[in-house]
């Protein structure tokens, strides 16, 4: 059927029909808000490159979580900035580690807020790499041991889900085994499966104080040029027991999200990362774009590409509109 019998503008004429035929709808429960926690009391350090985001001490983090929950945010993703760092990131496995403390405090104050812990060593190592260094590079298999330990420790602290972001081979399997051996068979794993070596993480590395002190992450994170390889990463993570797979960053990788959606029957998360967020904020501050409309358009596009879940720093700004 072609024009003049078909006129697609007919259904665009009113708000009612536009809403009726809308294919992609954002909902509150689609969004996860990342938060940064550091030691101390009454601390709220602004992250300059990420306006509206702060490194918070546990007391203020709990207040923030109460506020987010009352606005309708259902889930947060925690990143810790520890008091000290060590060569292997073992400080992340301590019983009273910073994310462990934060988790217990949030679960006490806002028990229904779903708490996800990012599992990685980069915030906890002196060198800022995601694992143990041997011969100048991150050693895969010894890092699996620390990641598994960190996951069990955070499970014991009460997190609702763990999210390994390190990109070591075999980490989902190692974490699944360790969780199961310790009685956490029901703890879900959201794997950062296709995580690219991206310049879009720049602002985050200031926020989490996790920039590598030498080299880069290209020996473990993926080459931005590859998408067949992303499907292999996703497949391996599913086989190893991932409950949710993630593509990260989101916006330059919408094609990857769509390929994962078309090839696998598994829930997909996408991480709308710090650089993507900060570019919007910076342009909005200059008055060059309409921040609110752009944010909704960006998040909708990520969902339209195939993501079920979106991790975004914009969550706190737009949740009340959903
Ligand atoms: C830790 C981690 C990173 C991000 C999430 N987990 C940084 C990195 O890999 O360097 C990035 C998040 C963002 O940019 O918002 N490995």
Tab-separated table of N, CA, C and O in Angstrom, residues 219-273:
chain	number	residue	atom	x	y	z
A	219	UNK	N	44.830	-4.802	26.994
A	219	UNK	CA	45.115	-6.244	27.010
A	219	UNK	C	43.984	-7.034	27.656
A	219	UNK	O	44.001	-8.256	27.642
A	220	UNK	N	42.995	-6.345	28.223
A	220	UNK	CA	41.849	-7.103	28.747
A	220	UNK	C	40.501	-6.575	28.272
A	220	UNK	O	39.588	-7.356	28.079
A	221	UNK	N	40.362	-5.270	28.069
A	221	UNK	CA	39.084	-4.782	27.534
A	221	UNK	C	39.092	-4.888	26.011
A	221	UNK	O	40.141	-4.976	25.380
A	222	UNK	N	37.887	-4.865	25.423
A	222	UNK	CA	37.788	-5.150	23.989
A	222	UNK	C	38.146	-3.967	23.089
A	222	UNK	O	37.947	-2.807	23.435
A	223	UNK	N	38.579	-4.311	21.890
A	223	UNK	CA	38.866	-3.331	20.846
A	223	UNK	C	37.532	-2.773	20.322
A	223	UNK	O	36.659	-3.539	19.890
A	224	UNK	N	37.360	-1.437	20.349
A	224	UNK	CA	36.103	-0.834	19.884
A	224	UNK	C	35.725	-1.210	18.448
A	224	UNK	O	34.569	-1.043	18.047
A	225	UNK	N	36.663	-1.714	17.698
A	225	UNK	CA	36.370	-2.049	16.300
A	225	UNK	C	35.629	-3.377	16.140
A	225	UNK	O	35.175	-3.710	15.039
A	226	UNK	N	35.528	-4.162	17.228
A	226	UNK	CA	35.035	-5.536	17.072
A	226	UNK	C	33.612	-5.745	17.580
A	226	UNK	O	33.283	-5.325	18.680
A	227	UNK	N	32.814	-6.445	16.768
A	227	UNK	CA	31.509	-6.850	17.290
A	227	UNK	C	31.269	-8.356	17.212
A	227	UNK	O	30.523	-8.900	18.012
A	228	UNK	N	31.924	-9.062	16.290
A	228	UNK	CA	31.833	-10.533	16.318
A	228	UNK	C	32.383	-11.048	17.640
A	228	UNK	O	31.836	-11.970	18.255
A	229	UNK	N	33.491	-10.427	18.062
A	229	UNK	CA	34.135	-10.841	19.307
A	229	UNK	C	33.203	-10.603	20.505
A	229	UNK	O	33.227	-11.363	21.483
A	230	UNK	N	32.390	-9.556	20.426
A	230	UNK	CA	31.434	-9.283	21.517
A	230	UNK	C	30.475	-10.456	21.680
A	230	UNK	O	30.133	-10.854	22.794
A	231	UNK	N	30.072	-11.042	20.544
A	231	UNK	CA	29.146	-12.180	20.622
A	231	UNK	C	29.832	-13.378	21.271
A	231	UNK	O	29.206	-14.137	22.021
A	232	UNK	N	31.117	-13.550	21.006
A	232	UNK	CA	31.847	-14.647	21.665
A	232	UNK	C	31.933	-14.412	23.164
A	232	UNK	O	31.764	-15.332	23.972
A	233	UNK	N	32.231	-13.170	23.553
A	233	UNK	CA	32.301	-12.838	24.985
A	233	UNK	C	30.957	-13.125	25.666
A	233	UNK	O	30.909	-13.698	26.752
A	234	UNK	N	29.889	-12.708	25.019
A	234	UNK	CA	28.560	-12.893	25.603
A	234	UNK	C	28.250	-14.391	25.722
A	234	UNK	O	27.766	-14.870	26.759
A	235	UNK	N	28.569	-15.129	24.684
A	235	UNK	CA	28.283	-16.562	24.680
A	235	UNK	C	29.015	-17.276	25.822
A	235	UNK	O	28.440	-18.081	26.557
A	236	UNK	N	30.305	-16.921	25.978
A	236	UNK	CA	31.093	-17.554	27.047
A	236	UNK	C	30.508	-17.216	28.421
A	236	UNK	O	30.408	-18.082	29.299
A	237	UNK	N	30.124	-15.951	28.603
A	237	UNK	CA	29.573	-15.560	29.908
A	237	UNK	C	28.262	-16.284	30.201
A	237	UNK	O	28.006	-16.682	31.342
A	238	UNK	N	27.449	-16.467	29.184
A	238	UNK	CA	26.191	-17.193	29.393
A	238	UNK	C	26.490	-18.642	29.793
A	238	UNK	O	25.916	-19.175	30.742
A	239	UNK	N	27.436	-19.247	29.083
A	239	UNK	CA	27.806	-20.637	29.382
A	239	UNK	C	28.350	-20.758	30.807
A	239	UNK	O	28.089	-21.724	31.520
A	240	UNK	N	29.093	-19.730	31.238
A	240	UNK	CA	29.681	-19.759	32.594
A	240	UNK	C	28.675	-19.418	33.684
A	240	UNK	O	28.996	-19.501	34.868
A	241	UNK	N	27.481	-18.972	33.288
A	241	UNK	CA	26.446	-18.759	34.304
A	241	UNK	C	25.998	-17.327	34.509
A	241	UNK	O	25.344	-17.026	35.516
A	242	UNK	N	26.295	-16.432	33.566
A	242	UNK	CA	25.812	-15.052	33.725
A	242	UNK	C	24.290	-15.020	33.620
A	242	UNK	O	23.706	-15.672	32.755
A	243	UNK	N	23.658	-14.268	34.509
A	243	UNK	CA	22.196	-14.141	34.472
A	243	UNK	C	21.772	-12.978	33.585
A	243	UNK	O	20.705	-12.990	32.989
A	244	UNK	N	22.616	-11.956	33.561
A	244	UNK	CA	22.378	-10.773	32.723
A	244	UNK	C	23.706	-10.471	32.043
A	244	UNK	O	24.761	-10.557	32.683
A	245	UNK	N	23.676	-10.135	30.758
A	245	UNK	CA	24.921	-9.744	30.092
A	245	UNK	C	24.862	-8.249	29.795
A	245	UNK	O	23.779	-7.684	29.626
A	246	UNK	N	26.031	-7.631	29.759
A	246	UNK	CA	26.062	-6.181	29.571
A	246	UNK	C	26.929	-5.789	28.390
A	246	UNK	O	27.941	-6.435	28.111
A	247	UNK	N	26.504	-4.723	27.731
A	247	UNK	CA	27.325	-4.070	26.717
A	247	UNK	C	27.684	-2.693	27.267
A	247	UNK	O	26.838	-1.979	27.793
A	248	UNK	N	28.952	-2.335	27.143
A	248	UNK	CA	29.429	-1.080	27.724
A	248	UNK	C	30.597	-0.540	26.925
A	248	UNK	O	31.506	-1.302	26.612
A	249	UNK	N	30.632	0.763	26.592
A	249	UNK	CA	29.590	1.781	26.734
A	249	UNK	C	28.334	1.455	25.917
A	249	UNK	O	28.273	0.411	25.258
A	250	UNK	N	27.381	2.383	25.949
A	250	UNK	CA	26.115	2.132	25.266
A	250	UNK	C	26.034	2.802	23.896
A	250	UNK	O	25.777	2.156	22.877
A	251	UNK	N	26.274	4.106	23.854
A	251	UNK	CA	25.867	4.860	22.659
A	251	UNK	C	26.662	4.565	21.399
A	251	UNK	O	26.098	4.524	20.316
A	252	UNK	N	27.953	4.360	21.532
A	252	UNK	CA	28.721	4.030	20.330
A	252	UNK	C	28.621	2.542	20.017
A	252	UNK	O	29.245	2.064	19.069
A	253	UNK	N	27.841	1.826	20.810
A	253	UNK	CA	27.761	0.361	20.690
A	253	UNK	C	26.318	-0.130	20.595
A	253	UNK	O	26.029	-1.271	20.934
A	254	UNK	N	25.434	0.733	20.080
A	254	UNK	CA	24.026	0.322	19.961
A	254	UNK	C	23.903	-0.858	18.999
A	254	UNK	O	23.029	-1.713	19.168
A	255	UNK	N	24.774	-0.905	18.013
A	255	UNK	CA	24.743	-2.036	17.069
A	255	UNK	C	25.101	-3.338	17.778
A	255	UNK	O	24.564	-4.406	17.458
A	256	UNK	N	26.007	-3.247	18.747
A	256	UNK	CA	26.410	-4.453	19.491
A	256	UNK	C	25.239	-4.923	20.371
A	256	UNK	O	24.937	-6.119	20.435
A	257	UNK	N	24.575	-3.970	21.011
A	257	UNK	CA	23.397	-4.327	21.826
A	257	UNK	C	22.381	-5.060	20.943
A	257	UNK	O	21.858	-6.109	21.312
A	258	UNK	N	22.146	-4.524	19.766
A	258	UNK	CA	21.153	-5.145	18.869
A	258	UNK	C	21.606	-6.540	18.426
A	258	UNK	O	20.807	-7.476	18.372
A	259	UNK	N	22.869	-6.703	18.153
A	259	UNK	CA	23.339	-8.047	17.742
A	259	UNK	C	23.182	-9.044	18.883
A	259	UNK	O	22.812	-10.198	18.666
A	260	UNK	N	23.466	-8.609	20.098
A	260	UNK	CA	23.308	-9.515	21.250
A	260	UNK	C	21.829	-9.886	21.380
A	260	UNK	O	21.473	-11.052	21.558
A	261	UNK	N	20.976	-8.888	21.260
A	261	UNK	CA	19.523	-9.115	21.375
A	261	UNK	C	19.056	-10.138	20.333
A	261	UNK	O	18.250	-11.023	20.628
A	262	UNK	N	19.543	-9.992	19.095
A	262	UNK	CA	19.084	-10.864	18.018
A	262	UNK	C	19.677	-12.270	18.105
A	262	UNK	O	19.152	-13.201	17.506
A	263	UNK	N	20.786	-12.413	18.825
A	263	UNK	CA	21.479	-13.711	18.842
A	263	UNK	C	21.282	-14.541	20.100
A	263	UNK	O	21.577	-15.733	20.089
A	264	UNK	N	20.867	-13.893	21.195
A	264	UNK	CA	20.749	-14.636	22.460
A	264	UNK	C	19.431	-14.309	23.138
A	264	UNK	O	18.901	-13.206	22.984
A	265	UNK	N	18.959	-15.275	23.909
A	265	UNK	CA	17.723	-15.066	24.655
A	265	UNK	C	18.080	-14.900	26.128
A	265	UNK	O	17.979	-15.837	26.915
A	266	UNK	N	18.546	-13.706	26.472
A	266	UNK	CA	19.047	-13.453	27.820
A	266	UNK	C	18.825	-11.970	28.120
A	266	UNK	O	18.871	-11.141	27.207
A	267	UNK	N	18.542	-11.588	29.367
A	267	UNK	CA	18.382	-10.163	29.666
A	267	UNK	C	19.662	-9.387	29.379
A	267	UNK	O	20.764	-9.859	29.677
A	268	UNK	N	19.501	-8.200	28.809
A	268	UNK	CA	20.656	-7.381	28.410
A	268	UNK	C	20.643	-6.063	29.177
A	268	UNK	O	19.629	-5.369	29.233
A	269	UNK	N	21.813	-5.733	29.726
A	269	UNK	CA	21.997	-4.418	30.336
A	269	UNK	C	22.937	-3.608	29.442
A	269	UNK	O	23.770	-4.172	28.730
A	270	UNK	N	22.780	-2.292	29.487
A	270	UNK	CA	23.711	-1.409	28.782
A	270	UNK	C	24.151	-0.333	29.756
A	270	UNK	O	23.352	0.150	30.553
A	271	UNK	N	25.430	0.011	29.700
A	271	UNK	CA	25.966	1.030	30.618
A	271	UNK	C	26.182	2.333	29.844
A	271	UNK	O	27.046	2.417	28.986
A	272	UNK	N	25.321	3.292	30.147
A	272	UNK	CA	25.425	4.655	29.598
A	272	UNK	C	26.510	5.359	30.438
A	272	UNK	O	26.226	5.927	31.473
A	273	UNK	N	27.746	5.270	29.982
A	273	UNK	CA	28.897	5.544	30.868
A	273	UNK	C	29.153	7.025	31.121
A	273	UNK	O	28.527	7.904	30.522
